[in-house]
PDB file of C-alpha atoms in Angstrom:
ATOM      1  CA  UNK A   6      11.749  67.797 -12.031  1.00  0.00           C
ATOM      2  CA  UNK A   7       9.794  68.400  -8.614  1.00  0.00           C
ATOM      3  CA  UNK A   8       6.476  67.984  -7.735  1.00  0.00           C
ATOM      4  CA  UNK A   9       6.106  69.838  -4.684  1.00  0.00           C
ATOM      5  CA  UNK A  10       3.064  72.321  -4.107  1.00  0.00           C
ATOM      6  CA  UNK A  11       2.234  75.255  -1.897  1.00  0.00           C
ATOM      7  CA  UNK A  12      -0.789  77.083  -1.780  1.00  0.00           C
ATOM      8  CA  UNK A  13      -1.893  79.686  -1.524  1.00  0.00           C
ATOM      9  CA  UNK A  14       0.835  81.720  -3.505  1.00  0.00           C
ATOM     10  CA  UNK A  15       0.183  84.802  -1.862  1.00  0.00           C
ATOM     11  CA  UNK A  16      -2.052  85.659   1.157  1.00  0.00           C
ATOM     12  CA  UNK A  17      -2.865  88.954   2.909  1.00  0.00           C
ATOM     13  CA  UNK A  18      -4.806  88.585   6.043  1.00  0.00           C
ATOM     14  CA  UNK A  19      -5.610  90.483   9.142  1.00  0.00           C
ATOM     15  CA  UNK A  20      -4.222  90.281  12.613  1.00  0.00           C
ATOM     16  CA  UNK A  21      -5.405  87.714  14.989  1.00  0.00           C
ATOM     17  CA  UNK A  22      -6.828  85.271  11.970  1.00  0.00           C
ATOM     18  CA  UNK A  23      -5.858  81.672  11.919  1.00  0.00           C
ATOM     19  CA  UNK A  24      -4.112  80.452   8.692  1.00  0.00           C
ATOM     20  CA  UNK A  25      -2.870  77.214   7.277  1.00  0.00           C
ATOM     21  CA  UNK A  26      -0.316  77.098   4.565  1.00  0.00           C
ATOM     22  CA  UNK A  27      -0.595  73.832   2.421  1.00  0.00           C
ATOM     23  CA  UNK A  28       2.148  71.856   1.361  1.00  0.00           C
ATOM     24  CA  UNK A  29       1.949  68.737  -0.913  1.00  0.00           C
ATOM     25  CA  UNK A  30       4.491  66.482  -2.280  1.00  0.00           C
ATOM     26  CA  UNK A  31       3.923  63.472  -4.667  1.00  0.00           C
ATOM     27  CA  UNK A  32       7.348  62.315  -4.707  1.00  0.00           C
ATOM     28  CA  UNK A  33       6.955  59.771  -1.667  1.00  0.00           C
ATOM     29  CA  UNK A  34       9.808  61.869   0.194  1.00  0.00           C
ATOM     30  CA  UNK A  35       9.804  60.978   3.843  1.00  0.00           C
ATOM     31  CA  UNK A  36      11.514  64.064   4.994  1.00  0.00           C
ATOM     32  CA  UNK A  37       9.652  67.408   4.568  1.00  0.00           C
ATOM     33  CA  UNK A  38      10.841  70.983   5.886  1.00  0.00           C
ATOM     34  CA  UNK A  39       9.381  74.589   6.553  1.00  0.00           C
ATOM     35  CA  UNK A  40      11.656  77.277   5.974  1.00  0.00           C
ATOM     36  CA  UNK A  41      10.966  81.073   6.324  1.00  0.00           C
ATOM     37  CA  UNK A  42      12.766  83.820   4.288  1.00  0.00           C
ATOM     38  CA  UNK A  43      12.723  87.715   4.590  1.00  0.00           C
ATOM     39  CA  UNK A  44      13.331  89.578   1.049  1.00  0.00           C
ATOM     40  CA  UNK A  45      16.880  89.112   0.369  1.00  0.00           C
ATOM     41  CA  UNK A  46      17.918  87.068   3.526  1.00  0.00           C
ATOM     42  CA  UNK A  47      18.814  83.461   4.056  1.00  0.00           C
ATOM     43  CA  UNK A  48      16.404  80.762   4.461  1.00  0.00           C
ATOM     44  CA  UNK A  49      15.918  79.625   8.151  1.00  0.00           C
ATOM     45  CA  UNK A  50      14.385  76.375   9.031  1.00  0.00           C
ATOM     46  CA  UNK A  51      11.353  76.348  11.373  1.00  0.00           C
ATOM     47  CA  UNK A  52      10.076  73.022  11.245  1.00  0.00           C
ATOM     48  CA  UNK A  53      10.868  69.596   9.849  1.00  0.00           C
ATOM     49  CA  UNK A  54       9.734  66.076   9.755  1.00  0.00           C
ATOM     50  CA  UNK A  55      11.183  62.670   9.648  1.00  0.00           C
ATOM     51  CA  UNK A  56       7.919  61.149   8.287  1.00  0.00           C
ATOM     52  CA  UNK A  57       4.408  60.451   9.148  1.00  0.00           C
ATOM     53  CA  UNK A  58       3.587  61.452  12.827  1.00  0.00           C
ATOM     54  CA  UNK A  59       7.235  63.033  13.177  1.00  0.00           C
ATOM     55  CA  UNK A  60       7.685  66.655  13.591  1.00  0.00           C
ATOM     56  CA  UNK A  61      10.463  68.901  15.023  1.00  0.00           C
ATOM     57  CA  UNK A  62      11.228  72.586  15.615  1.00  0.00           C
ATOM     58  CA  UNK A  63      13.800  74.051  13.545  1.00  0.00           C
ATOM     59  CA  UNK A  64      16.572  76.742  14.122  1.00  0.00           C
ATOM     60  CA  UNK A  65      14.408  79.778  14.178  1.00  0.00           C
ATOM     61  CA  UNK A  66      11.886  79.793  16.915  1.00  0.00           C
ATOM     62  CA  UNK A  67       8.449  80.117  15.240  1.00  0.00           C
ATOM     63  CA  UNK A  68       4.885  80.468  16.751  1.00  0.00           C
ATOM     64  CA  UNK A  69       3.553  78.323  13.943  1.00  0.00           C
ATOM     65  CA  UNK A  70       2.771  74.436  14.329  1.00  0.00           C
ATOM     66  CA  UNK A  71       2.924  71.644  11.776  1.00  0.00           C
ATOM     67  CA  UNK A  72       1.279  68.397  11.310  1.00  0.00           C
ATOM     68  CA  UNK A  73       2.154  64.958   9.434  1.00  0.00           C
ATOM     69  CA  UNK A  74      -0.590  62.749   9.070  1.00  0.00           C
ATOM     70  CA  UNK A  75       0.269  61.696   5.663  1.00  0.00           C
ATOM     71  CA  UNK A  76       3.459  61.370   3.900  1.00  0.00           C
ATOM     72  CA  UNK A  77       2.511  63.658   1.050  1.00  0.00           C
ATOM     73  CA  UNK A  78       1.041  66.596   3.388  1.00  0.00           C
ATOM     74  CA  UNK A  79       2.901  68.806   5.628  1.00  0.00           C
ATOM     75  CA  UNK A  80       0.695  71.824   6.310  1.00  0.00           C
ATOM     76  CA  UNK A  81       1.861  74.941   8.707  1.00  0.00           C
ATOM     77  CA  UNK A  82      -0.471  76.487  10.987  1.00  0.00           C
ATOM     78  CA  UNK A  83      -0.672  80.008  12.848  1.00  0.00           C
ATOM     79  CA  UNK A  84      -3.323  80.174  15.366  1.00  0.00           C
ATOM     80  CA  UNK A  85      -3.425  84.065  15.379  1.00  0.00           C
ATOM     81  CA  UNK A  86      -1.464  86.044  12.640  1.00  0.00           C
ATOM     82  CA  UNK A  87       0.396  88.836  13.522  1.00  0.00           C
ATOM     83  CA  UNK A  88       2.475  91.614  11.421  1.00  0.00           C
ATOM     84  CA  UNK A  89       5.869  89.906  12.565  1.00  0.00           C
ATOM     85  CA  UNK A  90       4.696  86.734  10.777  1.00  0.00           C
ATOM     86  CA  UNK A  91       4.969  88.570   7.473  1.00  0.00           C
ATOM     87  CA  UNK A  92       7.449  86.718   5.427  1.00  0.00           C
ATOM     88  CA  UNK A  93       7.740  84.247   2.659  1.00  0.00           C
ATOM     89  CA  UNK A  94       7.372  80.700   3.453  1.00  0.00           C
ATOM     90  CA  UNK A  95       9.154  77.896   1.779  1.00  0.00           C
ATOM     91  CA  UNK A  96       8.096  74.160   2.100  1.00  0.00           C
ATOM     92  CA  UNK A  97      10.568  71.474   0.803  1.00  0.00           C
ATOM     93  CA  UNK A  98      10.987  67.759   0.617  1.00  0.00           C
ATOM     94  CA  UNK A  99      14.079  65.428   0.312  1.00  0.00           C
ATOM     95  CA  UNK A 100      14.828  61.786  -0.387  1.00  0.00           C
ATOM     96  CA  UNK A 101      17.648  59.399   0.831  1.00  0.00           C
ATOM     97  CA  UNK A 102      18.136  57.585   4.231  1.00  0.00           C
ATOM     98  CA  UNK A 103      20.369  58.544   5.789  1.00  0.00           C
ATOM     99  CA  UNK A 104      21.874  60.892   3.243  1.00  0.00           C
ATOM    100  CA  UNK A 105      19.313  63.449   1.940  1.00  0.00           C
ATOM    101  CA  UNK A 106      20.267  64.189  -1.604  1.00  0.00           C
ATOM    102  CA  UNK A 107      19.273  67.613  -1.334  1.00  0.00           C
ATOM    103  CA  UNK A 108      15.670  69.146  -1.211  1.00  0.00           C
ATOM    104  CA  UNK A 109      13.098  70.242  -3.888  1.00  0.00           C
ATOM    105  CA  UNK A 110      11.282  73.500  -2.933  1.00  0.00           C
ATOM    106  CA  UNK A 111       7.857  74.710  -3.434  1.00  0.00           C
ATOM    107  CA  UNK A 112       7.331  78.015  -5.037  1.00  0.00           C
ATOM    108  CA  UNK A 113       6.639  79.629  -1.831  1.00  0.00           C
ATOM    109  CA  UNK A 114       3.778  81.438   0.123  1.00  0.00           C
ATOM    110  CA  UNK A 115       4.099  85.073   0.516  1.00  0.00           C
ATOM    111  CA  UNK A 116       2.031  86.165   3.668  1.00  0.00           C
ATOM    112  CA  UNK A 117       1.216  89.589   4.751  1.00  0.00           C
ATOM    113  CA  UNK A 118      -0.404  90.151   8.012  1.00  0.00           C
ATOM    114  CA  UNK A 119      -2.127  93.613   8.127  1.00  0.00           C
TER     115      UNK A 119
ATOM    116  CA  UNK B  13      29.615  74.314  14.356  1.00  0.00           C
ATOM    117  CA  UNK B  14      28.392  73.293  10.690  1.00  0.00           C
ATOM    118  CA  UNK B  15      28.297  76.332   8.779  1.00  0.00           C
ATOM    119  CA  UNK B  16      28.326  77.227   4.893  1.00  0.00           C
ATOM    120  CA  UNK B  17      29.754  80.463   3.816  1.00  0.00           C
ATOM    121  CA  UNK B  18      29.326  82.155   0.479  1.00  0.00           C
ATOM    122  CA  UNK B  19      31.123  84.755  -1.360  1.00  0.00           C
ATOM    123  CA  UNK B  20      30.854  87.273  -2.848  1.00  0.00           C
ATOM    124  CA  UNK B  21      27.636  88.577  -0.966  1.00  0.00           C
ATOM    125  CA  UNK B  22      26.577  90.144  -4.486  1.00  0.00           C
ATOM    126  CA  UNK B  23      28.015  90.541  -7.885  1.00  0.00           C
ATOM    127  CA  UNK B  24      27.266  92.604 -10.783  1.00  0.00           C
ATOM    128  CA  UNK B  25      28.484  91.484 -14.321  1.00  0.00           C
ATOM    129  CA  UNK B  26      27.607  92.236 -18.094  1.00  0.00           C
ATOM    130  CA  UNK B  27      25.854  89.951 -20.109  1.00  0.00           C
ATOM    131  CA  UNK B  28      28.081  87.558 -21.810  1.00  0.00           C
ATOM    132  CA  UNK B  29      30.851  87.447 -19.172  1.00  0.00           C
ATOM    133  CA  UNK B  30      31.801  84.517 -17.010  1.00  0.00           C
ATOM    134  CA  UNK B  31      31.631  84.581 -13.265  1.00  0.00           C
ATOM    135  CA  UNK B  32      32.662  82.105 -10.409  1.00  0.00           C
ATOM    136  CA  UNK B  33      30.583  82.096  -6.967  1.00  0.00           C
ATOM    137  CA  UNK B  34      32.426  80.467  -4.074  1.00  0.00           C
ATOM    138  CA  UNK B  35      31.014  78.266  -1.160  1.00  0.00           C
ATOM    139  CA  UNK B  36      33.365  77.058   1.803  1.00  0.00           C
ATOM    140  CA  UNK B  37      31.652  74.674   4.312  1.00  0.00           C
ATOM    141  CA  UNK B  38      32.429  73.063   7.660  1.00  0.00           C
ATOM    142  CA  UNK B  39      29.609  70.539   7.807  1.00  0.00           C
ATOM    143  CA  UNK B  40      30.712  67.153   8.990  1.00  0.00           C
ATOM    144  CA  UNK B  41      30.399  64.414   8.055  1.00  0.00           C
ATOM    145  CA  UNK B  42      29.748  65.553   4.752  1.00  0.00           C
ATOM    146  CA  UNK B  43      26.884  63.922   2.456  1.00  0.00           C
ATOM    147  CA  UNK B  44      26.373  66.118  -0.480  1.00  0.00           C
ATOM    148  CA  UNK B  45      26.217  69.862  -1.828  1.00  0.00           C
ATOM    149  CA  UNK B  46      23.748  71.369  -3.966  1.00  0.00           C
ATOM    150  CA  UNK B  47      23.416  74.678  -5.651  1.00  0.00           C
ATOM    151  CA  UNK B  48      20.260  76.191  -6.208  1.00  0.00           C
ATOM    152  CA  UNK B  49      19.178  79.420  -8.231  1.00  0.00           C
ATOM    153  CA  UNK B  50      16.491  81.143  -6.640  1.00  0.00           C
ATOM    154  CA  UNK B  51      14.702  84.015  -8.392  1.00  0.00           C
ATOM    155  CA  UNK B  52      13.042  86.817  -6.676  1.00  0.00           C
ATOM    156  CA  UNK B  53       9.798  85.576  -5.066  1.00  0.00           C
ATOM    157  CA  UNK B  54      10.162  82.023  -5.999  1.00  0.00           C
ATOM    158  CA  UNK B  55      11.282  78.870  -4.406  1.00  0.00           C
ATOM    159  CA  UNK B  56      14.979  77.960  -4.950  1.00  0.00           C
ATOM    160  CA  UNK B  57      15.727  75.241  -7.922  1.00  0.00           C
ATOM    161  CA  UNK B  58      18.398  72.859  -7.827  1.00  0.00           C
ATOM    162  CA  UNK B  59      21.226  73.324 -10.395  1.00  0.00           C
ATOM    163  CA  UNK B  60      23.674  70.590  -9.428  1.00  0.00           C
ATOM    164  CA  UNK B  61      24.323  68.157  -6.728  1.00  0.00           C
ATOM    165  CA  UNK B  62      27.440  66.671  -5.943  1.00  0.00           C
ATOM    166  CA  UNK B  63      28.970  63.777  -3.578  1.00  0.00           C
ATOM    167  CA  UNK B  64      31.963  63.224  -1.931  1.00  0.00           C
ATOM    168  CA  UNK B  65      33.662  61.545  -4.712  1.00  0.00           C
ATOM    169  CA  UNK B  66      32.488  64.224  -7.381  1.00  0.00           C
ATOM    170  CA  UNK B  67      34.893  66.997  -8.531  1.00  0.00           C
ATOM    171  CA  UNK B  68      33.316  68.254 -11.276  1.00  0.00           C
ATOM    172  CA  UNK B  69      29.635  68.468 -12.728  1.00  0.00           C
ATOM    173  CA  UNK B  70      27.858  70.604 -15.406  1.00  0.00           C
ATOM    174  CA  UNK B  71      24.468  71.731 -16.509  1.00  0.00           C
ATOM    175  CA  UNK B  72      24.419  73.793 -19.543  1.00  0.00           C
ATOM    176  CA  UNK B  73      26.230  76.910 -18.657  1.00  0.00           C
ATOM    177  CA  UNK B  74      26.619  76.080 -15.010  1.00  0.00           C
ATOM    178  CA  UNK B  75      29.618  74.146 -13.764  1.00  0.00           C
ATOM    179  CA  UNK B  76      30.358  73.167 -10.188  1.00  0.00           C
ATOM    180  CA  UNK B  77      33.274  71.963  -8.639  1.00  0.00           C
ATOM    181  CA  UNK B  78      33.910  70.349  -5.377  1.00  0.00           C
ATOM    182  CA  UNK B  79      37.212  69.754  -3.203  1.00  0.00           C
ATOM    183  CA  UNK B  80      36.197  67.765  -0.370  1.00  0.00           C
ATOM    184  CA  UNK B  81      39.596  68.085   1.039  1.00  0.00           C
ATOM    185  CA  UNK B  82      39.308  71.781   1.387  1.00  0.00           C
ATOM    186  CA  UNK B  83      35.683  71.890   1.879  1.00  0.00           C
ATOM    187  CA  UNK B  84      35.292  74.228  -0.796  1.00  0.00           C
ATOM    188  CA  UNK B  85      32.990  74.395  -3.900  1.00  0.00           C
ATOM    189  CA  UNK B  86      32.468  76.789  -6.823  1.00  0.00           C
ATOM    190  CA  UNK B  87      29.772  77.415  -9.214  1.00  0.00           C
ATOM    191  CA  UNK B  88      30.792  78.754 -12.565  1.00  0.00           C
ATOM    192  CA  UNK B  89      28.669  80.663 -15.053  1.00  0.00           C
ATOM    193  CA  UNK B  90      29.687  80.952 -18.616  1.00  0.00           C
ATOM    194  CA  UNK B  91      28.476  83.483 -21.412  1.00  0.00           C
ATOM    195  CA  UNK B  92      25.859  85.060 -18.723  1.00  0.00           C
ATOM    196  CA  UNK B  93      22.510  85.936 -19.646  1.00  0.00           C
ATOM    197  CA  UNK B  94      20.136  88.486 -18.323  1.00  0.00           C
ATOM    198  CA  UNK B  95      18.032  85.577 -16.820  1.00  0.00           C
ATOM    199  CA  UNK B  96      20.977  84.557 -14.597  1.00  0.00           C
ATOM    200  CA  UNK B  97      20.124  87.487 -12.514  1.00  0.00           C
ATOM    201  CA  UNK B  98      19.187  85.695  -9.400  1.00  0.00           C
ATOM    202  CA  UNK B  99      20.246  84.409  -5.964  1.00  0.00           C
ATOM    203  CA  UNK B 100      22.722  81.656  -6.053  1.00  0.00           C
ATOM    204  CA  UNK B 101      22.288  79.207  -2.640  1.00  0.00           C
ATOM    205  CA  UNK B 102      24.897  76.805  -1.801  1.00  0.00           C
ATOM    206  CA  UNK B 103      23.196  74.043   0.669  1.00  0.00           C
ATOM    207  CA  UNK B 104      25.457  71.362   2.052  1.00  0.00           C
ATOM    208  CA  UNK B 105      23.657  67.900   3.646  1.00  0.00           C
ATOM    209  CA  UNK B 106      25.133  66.075   6.405  1.00  0.00           C
ATOM    210  CA  UNK B 107      25.317  62.373   6.839  1.00  0.00           C
ATOM    211  CA  UNK B 108      24.008  62.350  10.409  1.00  0.00           C
ATOM    212  CA  UNK B 109      22.527  59.551  12.447  1.00  0.00           C
ATOM    213  CA  UNK B 110      19.303  60.842  12.565  1.00  0.00           C
ATOM    214  CA  UNK B 111      17.346  63.423  10.053  1.00  0.00           C
ATOM    215  CA  UNK B 112      20.342  64.367   7.929  1.00  0.00           C
ATOM    216  CA  UNK B 113      20.179  68.101   8.221  1.00  0.00           C
ATOM    217  CA  UNK B 114      20.709  70.756   5.137  1.00  0.00           C
ATOM    218  CA  UNK B 115      22.711  73.612   5.876  1.00  0.00           C
ATOM    219  CA  UNK B 116      22.168  76.729   3.692  1.00  0.00           C
ATOM    220  CA  UNK B 117      24.605  79.548   2.810  1.00  0.00           C
ATOM    221  CA  UNK B 118      23.136  82.918   2.738  1.00  0.00           C
ATOM    222  CA  UNK B 119      23.458  83.096  -0.961  1.00  0.00           C
ATOM    223  CA  UNK B 120      25.309  85.048  -3.695  1.00  0.00           C
ATOM    224  CA  UNK B 121      23.044  87.909  -5.356  1.00  0.00           C
ATOM    225  CA  UNK B 122      24.052  87.631  -8.901  1.00  0.00           C
ATOM    226  CA  UNK B 123      23.092  90.914 -11.198  1.00  0.00           C
ATOM    227  CA  UNK B 124      23.566  90.449 -15.000  1.00  0.00           C
ATOM    228  CA  UNK B 125      23.582  93.882 -17.042  1.00  0.00           C
ATOM    229  CA  UNK B 126      22.912  94.367 -20.796  1.00  0.00           C
TER     230      UNK B 126
END
């Protein structure tokens, strides 16, 4: 049904390293989102985008940053990874204006910072 | 405050039995409601989407209902299978003037036993 891809699926990285989580969608959706989810817990919005060159912070404070230079691409960057960043990161996109018809999710990136 | 509440938090049933999951929301103005299934370590996958004018929608063994007056939705699973074990998340979209936000419930963790 959905064509939204996240890479990598799993990442183990040392403290202090810079990382970029990739998210791409081929559906031409204007809205894209990044969520953070700890095991067994709810999703928390950390970033979202209306469209190209538009990004906003979400409900949960995050040290990550995002960019939206192309409609299909919404990467998330951590300049200096810490163990507290260990979590699952889910990217999503949605269509519809002004009424988003829900969202399509990627498979997620499970990040472990050691 | 826009919120989505799900119940029960967790549920264990035997294979072949039916179950019903509940979702109450206070999101306003309401746009649509989606039920997602999320397997452990994976991204959520949409099961159904319902707009204001829809009362019932089915997808195989999943049947969702919506009462927009009482702001309640349910997801009924018939003849449960072991593969139904997952977290079921209710997501409500608002019809805001800008982005149109997604509001997530905490999910119901369903376990199906043989």
